[in-house]
Every structure is written in C-alpha cells, then in structure tokens.
XYZ file of C-alpha atoms in Angstrom:
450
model
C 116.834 127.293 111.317
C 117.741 123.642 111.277
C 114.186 121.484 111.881
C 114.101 117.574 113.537
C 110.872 115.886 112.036
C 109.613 112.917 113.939
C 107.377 110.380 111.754
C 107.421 107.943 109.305
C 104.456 108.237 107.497
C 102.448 110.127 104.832
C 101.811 113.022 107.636
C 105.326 113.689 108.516
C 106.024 113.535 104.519
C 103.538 116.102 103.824
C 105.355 118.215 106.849
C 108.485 117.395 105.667
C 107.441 118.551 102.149
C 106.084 121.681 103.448
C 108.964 122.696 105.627
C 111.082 122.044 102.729
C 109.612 125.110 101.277
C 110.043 127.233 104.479
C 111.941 130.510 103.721
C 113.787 130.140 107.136
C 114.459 126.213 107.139
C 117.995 126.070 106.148
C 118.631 122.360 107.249
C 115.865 119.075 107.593
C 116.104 115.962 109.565
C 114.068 113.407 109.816
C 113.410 110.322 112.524
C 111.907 107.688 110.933
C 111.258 108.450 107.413
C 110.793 106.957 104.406
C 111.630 106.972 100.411
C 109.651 110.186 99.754
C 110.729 111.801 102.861
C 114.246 110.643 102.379
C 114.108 112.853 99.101
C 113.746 116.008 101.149
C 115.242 115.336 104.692
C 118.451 113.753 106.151
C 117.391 110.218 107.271
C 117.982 109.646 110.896
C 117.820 106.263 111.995
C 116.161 106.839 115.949
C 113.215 105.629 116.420
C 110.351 107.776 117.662
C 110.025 106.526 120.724
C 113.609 106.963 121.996
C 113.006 109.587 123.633
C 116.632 110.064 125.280
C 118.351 109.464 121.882
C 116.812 111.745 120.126
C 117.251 114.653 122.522
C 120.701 113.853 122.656
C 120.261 114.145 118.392
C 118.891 117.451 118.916
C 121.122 118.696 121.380
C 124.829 117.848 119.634
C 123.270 118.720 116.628
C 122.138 122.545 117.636
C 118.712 121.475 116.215
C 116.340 125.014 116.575
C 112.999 122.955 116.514
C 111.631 119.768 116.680
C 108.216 118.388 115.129
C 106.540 115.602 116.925
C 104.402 113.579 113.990
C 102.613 110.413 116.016
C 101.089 110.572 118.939
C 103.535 107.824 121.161
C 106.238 109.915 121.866
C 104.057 112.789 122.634
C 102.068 110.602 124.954
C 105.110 108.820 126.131
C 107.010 112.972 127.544
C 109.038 113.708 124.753
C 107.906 117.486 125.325
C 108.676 117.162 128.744
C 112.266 115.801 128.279
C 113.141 118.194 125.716
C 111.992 121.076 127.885
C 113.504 120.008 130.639
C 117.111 120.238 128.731
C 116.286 123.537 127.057
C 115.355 122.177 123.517
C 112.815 124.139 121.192
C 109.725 120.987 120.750
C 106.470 122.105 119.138
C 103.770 119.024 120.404
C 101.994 119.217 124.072
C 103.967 117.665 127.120
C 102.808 114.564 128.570
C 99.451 116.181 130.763
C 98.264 117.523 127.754
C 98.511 115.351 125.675
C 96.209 113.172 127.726
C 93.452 115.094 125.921
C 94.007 112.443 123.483
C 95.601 109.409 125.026
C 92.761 109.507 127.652
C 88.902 109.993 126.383
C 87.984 110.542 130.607
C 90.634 113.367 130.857
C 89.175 115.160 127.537
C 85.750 114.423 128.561
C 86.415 116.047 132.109
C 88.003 119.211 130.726
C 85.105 119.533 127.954
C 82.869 119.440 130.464
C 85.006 121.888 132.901
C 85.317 124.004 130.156
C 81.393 124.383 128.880
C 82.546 122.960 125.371
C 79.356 120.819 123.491
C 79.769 116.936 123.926
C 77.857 113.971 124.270
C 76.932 112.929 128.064
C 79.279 110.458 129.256
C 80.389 108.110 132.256
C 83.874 106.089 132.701
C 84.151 102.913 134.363
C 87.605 100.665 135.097
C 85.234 97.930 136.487
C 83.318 96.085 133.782
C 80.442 95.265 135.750
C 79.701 98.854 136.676
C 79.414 99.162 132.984
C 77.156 96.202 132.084
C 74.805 97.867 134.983
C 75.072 101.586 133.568
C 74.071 99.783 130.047
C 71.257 98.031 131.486
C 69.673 101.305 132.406
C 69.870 103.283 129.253
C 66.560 101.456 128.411
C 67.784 100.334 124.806
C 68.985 103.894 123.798
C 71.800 103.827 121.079
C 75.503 104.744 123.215
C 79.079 104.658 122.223
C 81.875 102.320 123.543
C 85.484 103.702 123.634
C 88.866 102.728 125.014
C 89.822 105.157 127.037
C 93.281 105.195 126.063
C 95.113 104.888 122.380
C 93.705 102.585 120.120
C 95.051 103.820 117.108
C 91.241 104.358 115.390
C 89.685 101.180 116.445
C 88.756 101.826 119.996
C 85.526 102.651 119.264
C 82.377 100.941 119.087
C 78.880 102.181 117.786
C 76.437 100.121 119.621
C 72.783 100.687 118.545
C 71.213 97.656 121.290
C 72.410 96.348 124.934
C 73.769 93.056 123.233
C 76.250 95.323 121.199
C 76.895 97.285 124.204
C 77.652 94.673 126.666
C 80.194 92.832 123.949
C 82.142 95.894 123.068
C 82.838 96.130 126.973
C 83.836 92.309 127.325
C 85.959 92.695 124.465
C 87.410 95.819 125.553
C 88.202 95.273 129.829
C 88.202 91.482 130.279
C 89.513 90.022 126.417
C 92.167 92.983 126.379
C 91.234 93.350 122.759
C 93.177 96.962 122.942
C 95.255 96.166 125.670
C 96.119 98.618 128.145
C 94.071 100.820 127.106
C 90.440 99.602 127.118
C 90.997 98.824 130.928
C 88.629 101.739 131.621
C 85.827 102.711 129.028
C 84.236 105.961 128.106
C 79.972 105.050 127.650
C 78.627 108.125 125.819
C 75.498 108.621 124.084
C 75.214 108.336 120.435
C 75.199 111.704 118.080
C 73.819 111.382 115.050
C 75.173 114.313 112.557
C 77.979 115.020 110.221
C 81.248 114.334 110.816
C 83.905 117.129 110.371
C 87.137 117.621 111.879
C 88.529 121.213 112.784
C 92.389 122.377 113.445
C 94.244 124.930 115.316
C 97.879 126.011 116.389
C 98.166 126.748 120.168
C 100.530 128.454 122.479
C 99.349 127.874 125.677
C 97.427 130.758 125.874
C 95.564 131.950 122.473
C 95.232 129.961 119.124
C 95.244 130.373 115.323
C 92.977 128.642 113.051
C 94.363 126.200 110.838
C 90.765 124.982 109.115
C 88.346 122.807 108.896
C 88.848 119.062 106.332
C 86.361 115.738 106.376
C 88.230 112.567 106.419
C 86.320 109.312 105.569
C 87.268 106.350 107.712
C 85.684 103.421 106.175
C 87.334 101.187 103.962
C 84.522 101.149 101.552
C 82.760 103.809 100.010
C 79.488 105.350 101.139
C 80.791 104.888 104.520
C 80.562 101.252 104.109
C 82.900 98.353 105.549
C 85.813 98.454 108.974
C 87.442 101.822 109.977
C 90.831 102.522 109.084
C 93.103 105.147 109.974
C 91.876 107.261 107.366
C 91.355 107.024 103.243
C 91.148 110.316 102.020
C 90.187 113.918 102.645
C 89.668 117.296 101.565
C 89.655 120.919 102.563
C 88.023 123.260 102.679
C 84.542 122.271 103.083
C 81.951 124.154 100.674
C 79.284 124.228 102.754
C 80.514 125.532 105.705
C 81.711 128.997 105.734
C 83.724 131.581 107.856
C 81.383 132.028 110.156
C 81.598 128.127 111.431
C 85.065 128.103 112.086
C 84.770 131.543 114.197
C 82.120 129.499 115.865
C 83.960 126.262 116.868
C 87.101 128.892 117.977
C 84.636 130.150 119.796
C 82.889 127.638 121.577
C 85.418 124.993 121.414
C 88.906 125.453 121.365
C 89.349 128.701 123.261
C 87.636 127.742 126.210
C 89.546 124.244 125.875
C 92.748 126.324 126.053
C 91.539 128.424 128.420
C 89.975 125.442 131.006
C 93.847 123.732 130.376
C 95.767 126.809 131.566
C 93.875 126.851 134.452
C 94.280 123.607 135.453
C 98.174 124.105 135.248
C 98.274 122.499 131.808
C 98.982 125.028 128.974
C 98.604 123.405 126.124
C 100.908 124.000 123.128
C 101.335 122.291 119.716
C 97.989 121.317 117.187
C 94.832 120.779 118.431
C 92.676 118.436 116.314
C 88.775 118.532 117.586
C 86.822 116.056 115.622
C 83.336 118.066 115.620
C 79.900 116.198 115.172
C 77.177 119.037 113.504
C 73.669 118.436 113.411
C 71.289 121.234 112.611
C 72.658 124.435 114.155
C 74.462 122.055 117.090
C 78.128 121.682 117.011
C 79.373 118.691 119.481
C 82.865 117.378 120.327
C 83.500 113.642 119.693
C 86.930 113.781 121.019
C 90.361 115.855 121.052
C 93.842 114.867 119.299
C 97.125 116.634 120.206
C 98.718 116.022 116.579
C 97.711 116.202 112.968
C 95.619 113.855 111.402
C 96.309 112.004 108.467
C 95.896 112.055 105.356
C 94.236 115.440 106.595
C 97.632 116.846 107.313
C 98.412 116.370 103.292
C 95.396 117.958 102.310
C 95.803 120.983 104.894
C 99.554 121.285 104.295
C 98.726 121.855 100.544
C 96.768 124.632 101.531
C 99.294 126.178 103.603
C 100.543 129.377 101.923
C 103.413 130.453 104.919
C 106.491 129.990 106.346
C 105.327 126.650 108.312
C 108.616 126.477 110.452
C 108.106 130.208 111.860
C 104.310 129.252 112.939
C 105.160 126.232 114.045
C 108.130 127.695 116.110
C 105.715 130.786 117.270
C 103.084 128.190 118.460
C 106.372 126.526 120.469
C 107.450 129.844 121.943
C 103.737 130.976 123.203
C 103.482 133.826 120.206
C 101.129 132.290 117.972
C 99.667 135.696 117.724
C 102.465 136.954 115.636
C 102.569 134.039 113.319
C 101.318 134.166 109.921
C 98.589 131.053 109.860
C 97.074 131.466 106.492
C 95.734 129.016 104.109
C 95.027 128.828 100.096
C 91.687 129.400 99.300
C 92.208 126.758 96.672
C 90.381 123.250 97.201
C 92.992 119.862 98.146
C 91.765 116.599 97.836
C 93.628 113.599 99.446
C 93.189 109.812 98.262
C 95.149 106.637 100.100
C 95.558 104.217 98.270
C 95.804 101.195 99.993
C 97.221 97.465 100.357
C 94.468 95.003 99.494
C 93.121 92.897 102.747
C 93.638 96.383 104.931
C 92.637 97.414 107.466
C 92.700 93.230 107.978
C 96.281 91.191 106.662
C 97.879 92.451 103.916
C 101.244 91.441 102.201
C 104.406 93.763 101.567
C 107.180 93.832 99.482
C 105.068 94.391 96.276
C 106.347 96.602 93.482
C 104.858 100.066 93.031
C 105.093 101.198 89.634
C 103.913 104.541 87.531
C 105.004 107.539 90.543
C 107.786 108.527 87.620
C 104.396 109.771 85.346
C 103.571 112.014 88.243
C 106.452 113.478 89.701
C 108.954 112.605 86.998
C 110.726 115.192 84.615
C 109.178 113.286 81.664
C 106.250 115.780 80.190
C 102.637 114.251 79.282
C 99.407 115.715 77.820
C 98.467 115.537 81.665
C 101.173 117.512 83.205
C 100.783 120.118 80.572
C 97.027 120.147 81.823
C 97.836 120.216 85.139
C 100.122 123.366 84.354
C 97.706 125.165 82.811
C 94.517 124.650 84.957
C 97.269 125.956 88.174
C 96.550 122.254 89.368
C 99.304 121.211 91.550
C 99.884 117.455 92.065
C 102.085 115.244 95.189
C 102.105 111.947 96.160
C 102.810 111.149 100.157
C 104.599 108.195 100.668
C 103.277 106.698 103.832
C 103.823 102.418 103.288
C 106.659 102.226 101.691
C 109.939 100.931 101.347
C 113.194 100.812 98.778
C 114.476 96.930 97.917
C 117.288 96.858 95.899
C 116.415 100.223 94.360
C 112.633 99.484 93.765
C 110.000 101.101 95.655
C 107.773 98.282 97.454
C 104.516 98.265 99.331
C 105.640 98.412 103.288
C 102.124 98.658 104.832
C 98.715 98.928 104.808
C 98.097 102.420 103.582
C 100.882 103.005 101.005
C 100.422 106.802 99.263
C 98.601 109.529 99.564
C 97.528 111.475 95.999
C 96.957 115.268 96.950
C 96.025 117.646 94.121
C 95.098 121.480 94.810
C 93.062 123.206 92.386
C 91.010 126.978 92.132
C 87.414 124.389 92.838
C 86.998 121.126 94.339
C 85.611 118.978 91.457
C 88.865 119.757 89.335
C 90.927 118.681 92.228
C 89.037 115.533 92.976
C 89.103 114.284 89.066
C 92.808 115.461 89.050
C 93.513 113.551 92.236
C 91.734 110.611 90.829
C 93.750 110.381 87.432
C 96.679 111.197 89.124
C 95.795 107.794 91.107
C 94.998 105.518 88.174
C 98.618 106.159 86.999
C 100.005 104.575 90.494
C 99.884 100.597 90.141
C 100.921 98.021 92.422
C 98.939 94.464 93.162
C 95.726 94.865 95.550
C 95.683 98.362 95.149
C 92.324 99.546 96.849
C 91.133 103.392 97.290
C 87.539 105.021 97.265
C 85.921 106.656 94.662
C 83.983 108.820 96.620
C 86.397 110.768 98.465
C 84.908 114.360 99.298
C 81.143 113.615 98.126
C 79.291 115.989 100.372
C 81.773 118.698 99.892
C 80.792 118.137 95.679
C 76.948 118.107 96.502
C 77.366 121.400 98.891
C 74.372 120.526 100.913
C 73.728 123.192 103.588
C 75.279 123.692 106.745
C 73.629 121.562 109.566
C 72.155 118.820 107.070
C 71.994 116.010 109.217
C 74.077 112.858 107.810
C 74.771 109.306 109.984
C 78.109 109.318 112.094
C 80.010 106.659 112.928
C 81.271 108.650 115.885
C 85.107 107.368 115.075
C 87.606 107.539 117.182
C-alpha cells in the first residue's frame, strides 16, 4: 500500500521508521518531515494543518492510508474531511478527538463511562472558580486548560494562593490563549505516573502497552515540564495482569460510553494512568501517540504496523496482529540548552555518523553481539548547506532495545555521549523506577502533567 505520514517530529520519524519496515508498505510520504525522516519517506512540503491540500495530496496520489502524527489537524477535522471524500485516515474525527483537545469533554465521558478519575468541576467564568477554590478548605487541587496547551496547561497547586493565580493566569492573562478560557479544577492524586496505549476501531481495541515518560527538565523529577525527555517500555514492575486491568476498566468502557454517544472512536488512545496502591485513576485522554514514547513503543513493535494501523482505520482491529517485543527500549532526548525556556538554533550536530554510519567500532561490534539494536529520532533538526543543525528545542531521540532494561539504558546512554552539539542537555536518570523494580502500587509523587 502507499502510506501519507503527517508530522515533523521525532514521533512521526519513529512511525516513519517503522512503516518503512512494513511488509505491505510499498511507497512512504511524508508531510512535514525532517532530515531523518527525509531518509526514509518522500518529503512533501504541506503543512499539517492544510487540511484541504493534503486531501487533495492523498486523493491524486491514490494514497491507501494516511497517519495523523500531532494532535492540530486531528483536532482541527482532518478525519472528518478525509472521510467525507472517501479517503482511508487512521486518527479520530473532530468529536473524538475532543477527548483530548477538551479536559470537560473527557472528564464527562469518564465519568459517563464509570472509568477511575479524580473529582472535578469546569468553569468559563473565573470568579466561579476563585469561589469553588475558596471552599476546598486548603486541600491540594489541580488547574488545567481545558483545551490544548501543548504540556503546559497544567498547574499543581498545593494552597489557595497557587490556586487562585493559576486561574488568573489561565482565563483573564490568556497565558494559553484560547484555551484556558474555561478550566478543569480537579483534586490532586498523589501516585505513580504511567501512561498506557491502545489501537481502536470504534468498537473493540488492541493493546499496544504500557511506557513511563519523565516530563521534567531535570532529573529526579526536578525543574519546568517539557514535552517529554525520555522513556521506556515495558515497565518491570507491572505485569500482564495490569494492562488486562486498565483494558478493562478504562479503555473499553471509554470506547464503549463513545459509541453510544454517537462518537466511535478510532485511531490510538493514549490514557495517562495515575496508580496508587491497588487504585488505578485517569489523569486525562490523548487521541495520538506520545512522544518520545512512540520511539520507545515503535521499537518494540514486532508487526506489520501499516496492516494494524489500517485494521484499526477499517473497524477490524480484531484481526490485526498488535504484538510487541518482549525486549526492553529506552528513549533519551537530548535537548537544546535554555529549553523548555529560549534556546538558539542553527548549531552544528556532530558524531550521528558513529551511530548509524557504515564505519565499524568496538561499540557496534558490542552492540551486535549483545542483539542490542540502536536509532536515533530526529525531532529538532534541520540540513544548512549539507550540515545537520539544531532546529528546536528537543533535537534527537536515542532509542536502544535490548533482551533487559539496564543494558538498554547504558547502551542508550553511550550511544548519547557520542552525539555532540553546543548546550546539549538530557537526563541521566531516564527509566529509574523501572531499574529499581519496586512493586506494583508503590506510591511515588505525581506531577499530574498534562
């Protein structure tokens, strides 16, 4: 089949990647792109939110199935446009995908559906809110935009004085626009943070796994969110029986409440899951995959992508084969220096040729032998005059796959130190609590991230 890839970044390289590999891919595009990408798929220069261009892309170009990577255009009806002129799309239409680009929708269906979640109440008039935070008596609560924020719409406020800024900030100083005109107030859930993933038809779903990310810039959890700075998969200490369990309790009755509202909801359903004790509780839904968990999973992935990802788009998930490596992937960004905050671009990147070049080195012939397997994800960057460049704030990802997780995270990590450019920042402690395999339900802070 011929596959259209929408995405720029160091997801929609790692799906690229993957579908490169796909038995029944015969011919990749991508929208957006960039240098590593470029290396698999042919560049096409629409951007994703074009919605009409790139159906008309699709359509003269007898394009069998199209791969939404960002949210936007999902948000924005691309399903619903593509549909609507008979073209193959795997991604939600635009009512579903308000599961992510609106916290009060989610919250409503959780709730509709019986699915685990903090209590909650929306308001679109900021007093309402100050009033509803005077009466929680000091208890710790939760601030969110309601709409997308892009990770930073949400606020962990442990006092009223917290509380009552992050709702200034957010409805009357427009500090995310559009969409922190109304606010989601939920209480706080203290807990580990884990996020869990599954392809959906409309009516049943496939498990696609559970991965931690780690937000923070800093490590130990320490310093501004960012979109995301590494993660791994699969967790040690959680087992089979969790995942049956969140199927279970969360994303089949989410499916289920959707369809009955008139809102099927097909494409990848991302439920970041908060776990304390035996208690599994939703902090929110996304309707794409995350990143850099999509590099870790997508390592992991052992099938034909394209036919799962087409059976997911043509409501027969059930006949798809959705199986993953029981191997361990570890994902590091490395990042510009002053993110999340300013950062500069344009700065060489230098040492991706003793990675993924043909040149052999005591640590490739390592890598061979342990079965390690080793990819960089472009995400940031750019070609100038033939060099690769920085071109944002988080520039590569550095997956490695390996039989246990400690040999993928030290493989990851000296497959990292070879990458150079100035500023470069990344954790060291990327997939700690997997390493120390505490038990199940071991209580940890949260952040509750968005």
């Amino acid at each position: 089949m011929k596959v259209l890839v929408i995405g720029k970044g160091g997801r929609e390289h790692a799906l690229c990647w993957r579908l490169s590999q796909s038995p029944s891919v015969r011919e990749l595009y991508c929208a957006g792109g960039n240098p590593g990408i470029d290396q698999l798929a042919r560049p096409v220069a629409i951007a994703s939110t074009d919605i009409a261009a790139l159906a008309e892309f699709v359509a003269g170009n007898k394009i069998d199935l199209t791969v939404v990577g960002p949210e936007e255009p999902l948000a924005a009806g691309i399903v619903d446009e593509f549909e609507k002129r008979g073209l193959r799309i795997f991604g939600p239409t635009r009512a579903a995908a308000e599961l992510e680009a609106s916290k009060t929708f989610a919250k409503t269906v959780m709730r509709r559906a019986g699915v685990p979640t903090a209590d909650f109440e929306s308001f679109t008039d900021a007093d309402a809110a100050r009033r509803f935070v005077a009466g929680r008596a000091g208890r710790p609560m939760v601030v969110k935009a309601d709409g997308l924020a892009f990770g930073k719409g949400v606020t962990v406020c442990h006092d009223r004085q917290s509380a009552l800024a992050a709702i200034g900030e957010a409805m009357e100083s427009g500090r995310f626009g559009e969409a922190g005109r109304r606010v989601v107030i939920e209480e706080f859930l203290s807990g580990e943070e884990v996020s869990f993933f599954a392809l959906c038809d409309g009516e049943n779903a496939a498990p696609l796994g559970l991965v931690q990310d780690h937000k923070a810039i800093f490590d130990n959890d320490q310093g501004p969110n960012t979109g995301g700075m590494g993660a791994y998969s699969p967790l040690p200490h959680y087992d089979a029986s969790f995942e049956s369990r969140a199927m279970r309790e969360v994303v089949e009755p989410t499916i289920a409440a959707m369809r009955a509202m008139g809102i099927p909801y097909r494409g990848v359903l991302y439920a970041g899951l908060i776990v304390s004790g035996e208690r599994i509780n939703v902090l929110e839904f996304n309707v794409r995959f995350g990143d850099p968990e999509c590099q870790a999973l997508m390592m992991r992935f052992s099938e034909d992508l394209a036919e799962a990802l087409m059976a997911a788009a043509e409501g027969r998930i059930r006949d798809a084969a959705v199986r993953l490596s029981p191997k361990s992937a570890v994902a590091l960004v490395l990042a510009s220096g002053g993110y999340p905050g300013d950062y500069r671009k344009g700065l060489a990147i230098n040492g991706l040729e003793r990675i993924e070049g043909k040149e052999p080195s005591e640590l490739k012939v390592k890598w061979a032998l342990q079965r390690i397997r080793v990819k960089v994800f472009h995400a940031g960057t750019a070609l100038e005059n033939g060099r690769l460049v920085t071109d944002g704030g988080r520039v590569l990802t550095v997956t490695a796959m390996a039989d246990d997780l400690r040999t993928a995270v030290d493989s990851a990590y000296q497959a990292a130190d070879l990458i150079e450019f100035e500023g470069k920042h990344l954790r060291r402690d990327i997939a700690r609590r997997g390493l120390q395999s505490r038990g199940v339900g071991e209580s940890r802070p949260s952040k509750n991230d968005d």
